[in-house]
Amino acid sequence: MEGPFRVVRPSDMLVLDISLVNLRFDGHRLVRTNPAAPTLVVVTLPPQHVLEQASEQLPATGTVSAVTAGASTLSFSVPATLEDLELSLDSLLDWSRLVPMTVPVGSTKPDTTGTALFQGLPRSVIEFPTRLLITYDEPVDWVGRTAPQQVGGRTALWHARLHGTQEGDVLLRAFAAVGDRGDLPAGSPLAVEDLADIVTLTSRNEQVVPGGLPADIPSAPLRSEQFIVTPLGSSAHLHGAWPPLPASRGLEAYDHITGLGRDQYVRVVRHGRLSTGHESSHVKEFRRVFAAHPNDGIVAFLRREDHIIVKQPEVQYGQTGYTHQGREMPFRTLRITDRATPPIRPPDPVSQEVDGPARPLKDFTAFWVVLQNTEVDHEFTLIGTDCEGRKVSFTMPLVFVPDGLPDPDGNFTAVYQEPDKHSGVPDRHTRELHGQTMAMAQPPAEAPGSTAHAVETLTFGLGTMDDHAHPEVGLPYVSAGKVRVPAVEQFLPKAEALAVTFDPTYLQQSMDSHPAGAYLRLTDPLPLTLGAEKAGGLASPQAALQVITSQAGVVPDVFAAGDSATDARKLIQTAFGGAKLLGLIDLAEVVSDIVKEDLGQLRQLGDDQIEAILKDSQRTLPAPVLRIRDLADGQGKELRYVWKTRLTDPASPPAADDPTRFFVATGTTLTLDARTTRSKDAVDNTTVAGELTGFALNFGDIRVDIADLRFRTGPGKKPDVTASGLAVTFDHDLEFVNTLRSALPSDVIGPGAYVDVQPAGIVAGYKLALPSIALGVLTLTNLTLSAELTIPFDSSPVSFRFSVSEQQHPFDVTVSLFGGGGYFSMLVDVEKGLQEVEGSIEFGGSAAVDVGVAAGGVTIMVGIRFKIAGPRDVQLSGYLRFNGFLSVLGIVTVSVDFYVELGYEKHGNQSVIRGSGNLTVSVRIAFFSKSVSIPFERTFSGSPGDPSFALCMPREPHWRAYCEAYAR
C-alpha cells in the first residue's frame, strides 16, 4: 500500500489522508500493480465526533469535559471496469465510481490493532459516536463534490453524503466498541453499556450466553436519515429500535443527531419494570441548549432530561409467585394513570457499593423515581381494583429496575430498602388511602361486602412475605395497614383507624380454614372495657379484641385453643385478662376452656343464629362478638356486643389472697348482650341485658347460692334488676345460726325481698321480722333477720352482710323477773373474706320492796359487746351497772348508782385494757339534798407481742363452746 498522502485544501478546509492499494503510477495514470489482486483507495478522515459531558443545568464554570473520536477510515474498491485512475485529487475524491468496502459480519477486531485491516484488506470503519465503530450493513454510495463549491462568494465546507442504493434510510452496523482509551467523561450521553448494547443489537455477531451456548438475538441495524462527513465532524441523524432483550440489558431505542460532530440531540431508551411490575422505559434525553453564562456570555451545553414512560398501564395479580397464593395482595389489578413522568433526577449508584470495577455505573442501576433538581419522589397515581371490583386510587413512589442488571436481586434490594432520604414523606412504603372503602380479602359467597373497610393507609412490601431480604420486582403485597372498624370505634375516645395485619391462619391456609373466618388482626390488641354500670355489675367485659372476622365481627384471639390446656389458658388470659366478675373475681380464671368445635359457630353468625344461641341453655358463644349493622329503616346503625359463656371453678386452687377462691360454679352461665343504636344525628341509645345463673359465693363459714341474677337497662329507664333462688347456708363455726333456718322462707328473694339500684351499685336482700315467741317464762320479742348482697358498679368487691337484729334495734329477751337483749351481724366480701363480726348481749334483773315505813328497789344489769374488724382489729368490752334506793317515811331518801366498764382493744400488735367507772351517792333529807360522784379510770397497755384473740380462743374446744353458749 502506498501512502498515506496528506491532502490539505484550505479553501474548503479539506483535510484527509489517502492511501493506494495495488495501484502504481506509470507516468501518466494510476494502474493496477497486480491485475488479479484487490485494488483499493483508502481515505482516512479526521475525528467525526466529540463526546462531551452533559448536565441537568448550566455548568457553574462554563467548561465541560469532552473526548474526541479517533480517525475514521473509508475504504473503496476500484471496480474491474476501471482500468486506471487519473492521478489527481478530483479523481481520487470521485467516490461515486468506486465501491465502498464494509467490515465482514462476525469480525470484531482488526488484524492489527489500531488499523482498519480485516481479513487482510482495509475496510470502512467510522468511529461514530465516539468509541463506537460502525460500518455499512448494505451496499451504499458516497456522494460529494470533488472541487470546492462556491455559493454567493463563499466556499462551502467540504463534505460527502452517505447514500443508500435503495430508497430510504441508510442501514449501518456497529461491530465493536473501543475500550482502551480511558474513561468516558462523567455524565456523557452514552455510557459504556449503551455502546456495548448497540453492538449487540446491530452487529449480527453470534452472541454466547453463560454456558457456552449461542444466543438467538434478533439484530436490527441502525438507520441513518442523514450521514455527512466533514473535516470538522459528521452531521448525522441515527435511529435504532429493538425489542427489549435480556442480552442487551433492555436497550430498546437510540436516537442521535449531530451537527459537525457536536451532539444536538441524543436519546437512549432502556426497558425495565417498575417495582409494581408495570412494564416501563427509562428515557434519557440530551439536548443542545443555549444559555447566558455570567462569565462567558452565551454558551451552549448539553442538558439532560430523564423520564419514565409507562408502557403497560395495568398489571394483574393472581396466585403465581406469592407465598400465600396471593392472599397477601388484596388488589387484583393496579393501573397507573401516568403515561410519562415529569423530568426526573438521573439515578445514583447504589450507595452500599464500594468504589471499584464492580460498582454499578450511574445510569445502569435500579433507582427511586425522584423529581429533577429536588429530593422529592415522583408519586405515581395508581388505581387499584379489589376482589369485589371496587376501585380505589392512591399515589406511591416506585423503583425503576432496568432489564439485564448483573446482580438484579442485590441491586434492587439495596435500593428498595435504602434509607428514605429523598421522598419527603416518613415512609415510601406506606401510602394514604384517605378512608376509601375496599375489600381486604375475598369475602364468603354468602356475605358479600363483609371484608370491606374504610382504609386510611396501606404498607406495601415486595417479593414474598417470608423473604424480605430479596424483594422481587412485580410482586407487591400488603404487609400492614390502618383501617376503620366501625364496631370498635364506638368504644374508643375518638374515632380513628386501627393498625392491622393479615391473620396468619388466613394467609397460610385460607379464610375457610379459620374457625371464625378471620382475615385481619389488630396489631395491638384493643382492650375493650364496658363499664360494670353497663352490665349490671355482673361483669366488666374487658376483652382484648384482636381478630377481625367476616361475619362474627371483632373478637378476641382465642382460636389456637384446644391444643393443650396450658395453651388454652394462656389464650383466655390474653383475651380476657383484667375482666372482672362481680367486682373482683378474675373472669379469665373462671371462663371454661374454649373448644375448637364451638368456634365454628362464629363463621356463619347472623342475628337469627345469635338469638337461637341465647335462647338455648345448652349452647354458648365461645368468644365475645362485636358487630355493627345498618338499621332497617336506614336511620342509623346498631352496634352489638354479645357473649354467652360457661363459667367453671378455677383450674388450680387460688392463692389465699385471690378473691377467685370464693366463687363456686354450679352449671354457671354468663350472658351479656349490649346494643347501642346510633342515629344519624349522633344520638346514642344503649340497651344492656345481662344474666348470671347457677353460681355461689362461699366465704368459708357462709355460703350464698344464687340461681339467677338478671340486669336490664334502656334509654331513659331505671335499671331493672331481678334475682331469684338466693339461699344462705352457715357452716363450720357458724353452723349454730342454722337453728334459725326454720324461720327463713325457702326463697328469700321474692315477696318481701328488695332490690335497690343506685348509681353506685345494686343492693339486693331481705329483712324478716319474726313474731314474739313465748316459751313458758321466756319471751323473745323484736327479733329480725336480714341478709343483704351488695354488687358495686366500681372496682369495689361484692359483699354480703347477715344480721340478727341491729345495734340500734336489738332483740329483747325476758325470763320471769330477768330481761335483756342483743344483736349480731357479719360482713364478708369476695376480696378479703370476713370483714367484720359484731355482736352484743345484755341481761339483768330488778326488784322493789315496800313495807309502809320504808320503800326501796334495786336494779342490776350486765352486758358484753365484741367487734372483730379484721385479724388485727379486735374490740371486747363488758359493763356492770347497779342502782338502788331506800326511802324512809318519805323524809329521808338515800340512792346509790354504781357503774363500771372494762374494755379490751387491739389495733395491729398493740393491746390496751381500759377500765372506768363512777360511783354516785345521793342523800335527800326533807328540803335538803346532796350528791357525791366519784369517777375512776385505769388503763393498761400490753406489749406488742400480746397473744392474738385466735391464740387466746383456740378453735377446739373453746371457740365451739363459746359459740354453743350463745346458741343456747
XYZ file of C-alpha atoms in Angstrom, residues 428-863:
436
model
C -42.118 5.372 50.986
C -43.842 2.049 51.509
C -46.850 3.330 53.468
C -49.490 5.045 51.368
C -52.528 7.125 52.269
C -55.925 5.966 51.015
C -57.859 8.607 52.960
C -60.718 6.383 54.050
C -61.611 4.823 50.692
C -63.542 1.592 51.024
C -62.034 -1.614 49.706
C -62.142 -5.336 50.428
C -59.107 -6.528 52.338
C -59.894 -10.153 51.484
C -62.197 -12.229 49.293
C -65.463 -12.392 51.287
C -67.553 -15.554 51.654
C -70.078 -16.049 48.876
C -72.963 -15.721 51.325
C -71.664 -12.476 52.834
C -70.589 -10.040 50.096
C -69.035 -6.852 51.419
C -68.224 -8.385 54.805
C -64.482 -7.833 54.387
C -64.682 -4.222 53.202
C -63.207 -1.424 55.292
C -62.550 2.259 55.035
C -58.786 2.192 54.654
C -56.560 5.005 55.852
C -53.137 3.575 54.956
C -51.587 0.503 53.374
C -47.989 -0.565 53.804
C -46.557 -2.340 50.780
C -43.754 -4.832 50.532
C -42.210 -6.554 47.533
C -41.492 -10.173 46.812
C -42.618 -12.752 49.321
C -43.668 -12.077 52.878
C -41.278 -14.738 54.150
C -38.201 -13.292 52.444
C -37.950 -9.527 52.906
C -34.215 -9.510 52.130
C -34.758 -10.187 48.426
C -37.800 -8.339 47.096
C -38.983 -9.388 43.676
C -39.956 -6.884 41.034
C -43.607 -7.091 40.136
C -44.826 -8.842 43.283
C -46.204 -6.154 45.564
C -48.101 -7.251 48.634
C -49.689 -5.547 51.621
C -47.780 -6.142 54.831
C -49.837 -3.896 57.124
C -52.443 -1.186 57.105
C -54.703 1.077 59.075
C -58.414 0.504 58.608
C -61.572 1.779 60.169
C -63.502 -0.782 62.211
C -66.853 0.880 62.980
C -67.842 -1.645 65.630
C -64.695 -0.920 67.618
C -64.704 2.829 67.050
C -67.859 3.163 69.105
C -65.830 2.262 72.196
C -62.840 4.493 71.520
C -62.406 8.013 72.911
C -62.192 9.233 69.322
C -62.825 7.513 66.039
C -59.544 6.544 64.424
C -58.115 3.915 62.135
C -56.552 0.841 63.728
C -53.296 -0.803 62.681
C -53.892 -4.271 61.244
C -52.040 -7.135 59.610
C -53.334 -10.235 57.884
C -54.269 -13.117 60.155
C -51.622 -15.903 59.961
C -54.204 -18.661 59.554
C -55.854 -16.761 56.719
C -52.516 -16.262 54.974
C -51.185 -19.771 55.397
C -54.402 -21.697 54.724
C -57.423 -19.567 53.808
C -60.355 -17.844 55.396
C -62.334 -21.100 55.234
C -59.687 -22.794 57.372
C -60.036 -20.277 60.183
C -62.589 -21.319 62.820
C -64.317 -17.935 62.722
C -63.486 -16.881 59.175
C -60.892 -14.309 60.280
C -58.763 -12.396 57.795
C -57.283 -9.450 59.744
C -55.889 -8.973 63.220
C -55.205 -5.812 65.158
C -51.501 -5.141 65.560
C -52.119 -4.079 69.150
C -54.947 -5.926 70.911
C -57.644 -3.448 71.843
C -58.749 -3.676 75.488
C -62.498 -3.217 75.178
C -63.927 -2.219 78.539
C -67.666 -1.939 79.054
C -68.065 -0.439 82.493
C -69.755 -2.566 85.085
C -72.511 0.015 85.268
C -73.391 -1.004 81.707
C -73.511 -4.691 82.533
C -75.382 -4.621 85.784
C -72.295 -5.269 87.836
C -72.308 -8.840 86.588
C -69.031 -8.452 84.744
C -66.675 -5.855 83.439
C -66.151 -7.450 79.991
C -62.625 -6.260 79.355
C -61.945 -8.450 76.332
C -58.754 -7.937 74.339
C -60.197 -7.632 70.839
C -57.746 -8.637 68.132
C -59.240 -10.757 65.360
C -61.477 -9.299 62.627
C -63.799 -11.863 61.076
C -66.014 -11.729 58.025
C -69.318 -12.394 59.834
C -68.738 -12.547 63.583
C -67.316 -9.030 63.788
C -64.329 -8.350 66.038
C -63.495 -10.998 68.633
C -60.630 -11.877 70.992
C -57.884 -14.134 69.681
C -58.920 -17.463 71.139
C -58.526 -19.518 68.013
C -55.483 -21.603 68.885
C -57.320 -23.079 71.854
C -57.677 -26.816 72.156
C -54.046 -27.701 71.503
C -53.485 -28.138 75.209
C -54.994 -26.970 78.456
C -51.985 -24.767 79.073
C -52.227 -23.107 75.678
C -55.952 -22.604 76.068
C -55.485 -20.999 79.470
C -52.858 -18.621 78.094
C -55.180 -17.574 75.300
C -58.014 -16.965 77.707
C -55.741 -14.910 79.928
C -54.718 -12.840 76.905
C -58.245 -12.417 75.645
C -59.960 -11.637 78.954
C -57.123 -10.553 81.209
C -58.309 -7.818 83.540
C -62.014 -8.587 83.120
C -63.824 -8.777 86.455
C -66.834 -10.723 87.570
C -68.961 -9.401 90.441
C -66.480 -6.664 91.175
C -63.244 -8.512 91.808
C -63.199 -12.113 90.584
C -60.791 -12.599 87.676
C -63.052 -13.613 84.821
C -60.211 -15.282 82.927
C -59.751 -17.734 85.796
C -63.319 -18.988 85.713
C -64.097 -18.986 81.983
C -64.396 -22.505 80.629
C -61.794 -23.777 78.199
C -62.625 -22.985 74.590
C -63.267 -25.971 72.354
C -62.377 -25.632 68.696
C -65.615 -27.259 67.636
C -67.540 -24.457 69.343
C -65.579 -21.817 67.468
C -67.101 -22.961 64.191
C -70.325 -21.230 65.210
C -68.672 -17.891 64.583
C -68.201 -18.468 60.855
C -71.856 -18.016 59.889
C -73.242 -15.878 62.633
C -76.269 -13.815 61.783
C -78.810 -12.211 64.092
C -81.071 -15.261 63.909
C -78.230 -17.559 64.867
C -77.285 -15.342 67.814
C -80.851 -15.324 69.120
C -81.034 -19.108 68.861
C -77.826 -19.461 70.875
C -79.037 -17.062 73.581
C -82.303 -18.979 73.985
C -80.714 -22.420 74.051
C -79.382 -23.202 77.536
C -77.007 -25.807 76.093
C -75.264 -23.533 73.570
C -72.684 -20.788 74.044
C -70.830 -18.093 72.142
C -67.218 -19.041 72.906
C -65.886 -15.514 72.384
C -67.341 -12.034 72.729
C -68.709 -10.861 69.391
C -68.653 -7.214 68.395
C -70.647 -6.395 65.286
C -72.366 -3.470 63.632
C -75.215 -3.349 61.151
C -77.364 -0.780 59.406
C -80.850 -0.322 60.742
C -83.643 -1.495 58.521
C -85.079 1.978 58.088
C -81.720 3.420 57.153
C -81.847 5.865 60.046
C -78.655 4.799 61.723
C -76.553 1.871 62.873
C -76.789 -0.694 65.628
C -73.698 -1.807 67.490
C -73.968 -5.081 69.349
C -71.685 -6.718 71.897
C -72.887 -10.198 72.764
C -71.305 -13.048 74.679
C -72.580 -16.205 76.285
C -70.105 -18.441 78.042
C -69.926 -21.077 80.690
C -68.002 -20.492 83.886
C -66.190 -23.094 85.891
C -64.186 -23.394 89.059
C -60.549 -22.279 88.732
C -58.293 -24.865 87.112
C -55.871 -24.711 90.033
C -56.544 -23.793 93.671
C -56.398 -19.988 94.005
C -53.941 -18.372 96.351
C -55.007 -17.352 99.818
C -55.274 -13.701 98.776
C -57.059 -14.435 95.497
C -60.758 -13.490 95.655
C -61.481 -16.088 92.977
C -61.412 -18.668 95.777
C -64.871 -17.511 96.890
C -66.513 -18.273 93.526
C -68.289 -21.615 93.102
C -69.574 -22.619 89.668
C -72.596 -24.856 89.652
C -73.502 -25.039 85.975
C -72.875 -21.299 85.722
C -73.617 -19.336 82.546
C -72.758 -15.686 81.920
C -74.659 -13.825 79.217
C -74.066 -10.228 78.139
C -75.951 -8.519 75.329
C -75.342 -4.795 74.853
C -76.850 -2.870 71.938
C -76.161 0.721 71.042
C -78.279 2.411 68.405
C -76.672 5.478 66.867
C -78.959 7.686 64.812
C -77.870 9.957 62.009
C -77.792 12.914 64.390
C -75.196 11.035 66.523
C -77.630 10.368 69.393
C -76.888 7.055 71.117
C -79.438 4.827 72.824
C -77.987 1.883 74.693
C -79.784 -1.211 75.933
C -77.880 -3.718 78.049
C -79.057 -7.109 79.223
C -77.023 -9.359 81.475
C -77.647 -12.675 83.170
C -75.611 -14.783 85.577
C -77.130 -18.134 86.506
C -76.254 -21.001 88.782
C -73.402 -19.764 90.952
C -72.451 -19.446 94.608
C -70.180 -17.360 96.787
C -68.519 -19.401 99.505
C -66.947 -17.296 102.263
C -65.926 -20.268 104.370
C -68.458 -20.112 107.202
C -71.147 -18.580 104.978
C -72.251 -19.733 101.517
C -74.630 -17.766 99.316
C -76.241 -19.658 96.407
C -77.881 -17.595 93.659
C -79.931 -19.315 90.991
C -80.410 -16.365 88.650
C -79.340 -12.710 88.630
C -80.509 -10.512 85.768
C -79.950 -6.937 84.804
C -81.540 -4.850 82.074
C -81.366 -1.175 81.310
C -82.541 1.009 78.470
C -82.534 4.650 77.404
C -84.461 6.838 79.821
C -85.328 3.920 82.091
C -84.325 2.932 85.579
C -82.253 -0.256 85.537
C -84.368 -3.338 86.026
C -82.729 -5.961 88.234
C -84.280 -9.247 89.169
C -82.882 -12.142 91.124
C -84.180 -15.491 92.224
C -83.121 -18.516 94.174
C -80.915 -16.856 96.798
C -80.107 -19.205 99.663
C -77.778 -18.679 102.619
C -76.054 -21.565 104.382
C -73.921 -21.311 107.534
C -71.154 -23.815 108.007
C -68.430 -24.744 110.431
C -68.233 -22.437 113.409
C -71.384 -20.545 112.423
C -73.485 -23.619 111.953
C -75.442 -22.695 115.077
C -77.167 -19.982 113.023
C -78.855 -22.681 111.007
C -81.012 -23.385 114.045
C -82.883 -20.274 112.991
C -83.428 -21.611 109.443
C -86.913 -22.679 110.300
C -87.830 -19.008 110.413
C -86.444 -18.307 106.923
C -88.578 -18.709 103.817
C -87.362 -21.200 101.214
C -86.998 -18.476 98.614
C -85.903 -15.293 100.291
C -85.670 -13.261 97.092
C -89.298 -12.921 96.157
C -92.225 -11.389 98.019
C -90.849 -9.338 100.865
C -87.385 -9.082 99.359
C -85.987 -5.860 97.958
C -83.683 -4.796 95.142
C -82.372 -1.243 95.238
C -80.490 0.102 92.188
C -78.394 3.176 92.840
C -75.716 4.924 90.743
C -73.097 3.254 92.924
C -74.418 -0.283 92.503
C -77.128 -2.810 93.326
C -78.269 -3.879 96.767
C -80.433 -6.992 96.916
C -81.632 -8.709 100.077
C -84.393 -9.266 102.577
C -85.488 -8.254 106.090
C -87.739 -10.522 108.075
C -89.380 -9.560 111.412
C -90.325 -12.561 113.480
C -93.362 -12.510 115.754
C -92.975 -12.601 119.508
C -92.098 -16.010 120.782
C -93.340 -17.131 124.250
C -91.966 -20.307 125.753
C -93.150 -20.602 129.305
C -91.433 -17.892 131.345
C -89.242 -16.931 128.300
C -90.388 -14.268 125.936
C -88.455 -13.280 122.759
C -89.545 -10.088 121.026
C -88.325 -7.572 118.453
C -86.308 -10.243 116.578
C -85.428 -9.538 112.923
C -83.308 -11.463 110.416
C -81.694 -9.771 107.365
C -79.350 -10.713 104.510
C -78.019 -8.218 102.008
C -75.901 -8.703 98.852
C -74.149 -5.582 97.510
C -72.831 -5.503 93.935
C -70.922 -2.238 93.326
C -70.532 -0.753 89.868
C -66.981 0.382 90.546
C -63.977 -1.752 91.392
C -65.160 -2.410 94.939
C -65.715 -6.069 95.760
C -69.071 -7.787 96.076
C -70.051 -8.069 99.739
C -72.634 -9.943 101.806
C -73.989 -8.964 105.232
C -76.060 -11.067 107.590
C -77.543 -9.823 110.846
C -79.796 -10.871 113.695
C -81.471 -7.634 114.740
C -79.380 -4.481 114.770
C -77.430 -2.431 117.276
C -79.993 0.342 117.194
C -82.886 -2.158 117.340
C -81.768 -5.107 119.463
C -83.965 -8.078 120.223
C -85.492 -8.398 123.712
C -85.490 -11.459 125.975
C -87.318 -11.744 129.311
C -87.298 -14.651 131.767
C -89.574 -14.057 134.697
C -88.058 -11.114 136.566
C -84.988 -11.045 134.393
C -84.588 -9.451 130.944
C -82.089 -8.389 128.313
C -81.374 -8.133 124.610
C -78.733 -8.063 121.944
C -77.815 -8.212 118.257
C -75.369 -9.974 115.895
C -74.018 -9.041 112.396
C -71.380 -10.371 109.995
C -69.915 -8.769 106.840
C -67.912 -10.687 104.207
C -66.725 -9.763 100.694
C -65.058 -11.541 97.786
C -61.764 -9.707 98.266
C -60.821 -10.347 101.867
C -63.448 -12.768 103.025
C -64.504 -11.989 106.630
C -64.530 -8.232 107.061
C -66.415 -7.636 110.293
C -68.188 -9.549 113.086
C -70.067 -7.599 115.722
C -72.393 -8.601 118.495
C -73.739 -7.655 121.905
C -75.851 -9.149 124.671
C -77.240 -7.621 127.870
C -79.011 -9.253 130.800
C -80.163 -8.237 134.243
C -82.909 -8.018 136.822
C -84.736 -5.631 139.143
C -86.673 -5.876 142.402
C -88.722 -3.492 144.609
C -89.972 -3.648 148.241
C -92.465 -1.508 150.189
C -93.109 -2.162 153.938
C -95.008 1.008 154.649
C -92.448 2.770 156.731
C -89.746 2.187 154.177
C -89.700 1.506 150.422
C -86.850 0.715 148.050
C -85.634 -1.023 144.916
C -82.575 -2.421 143.276
C -81.581 -2.931 139.564
C -78.602 -4.877 138.247
C -77.575 -5.009 134.530
C -74.619 -6.885 132.978
C -73.562 -6.636 129.281
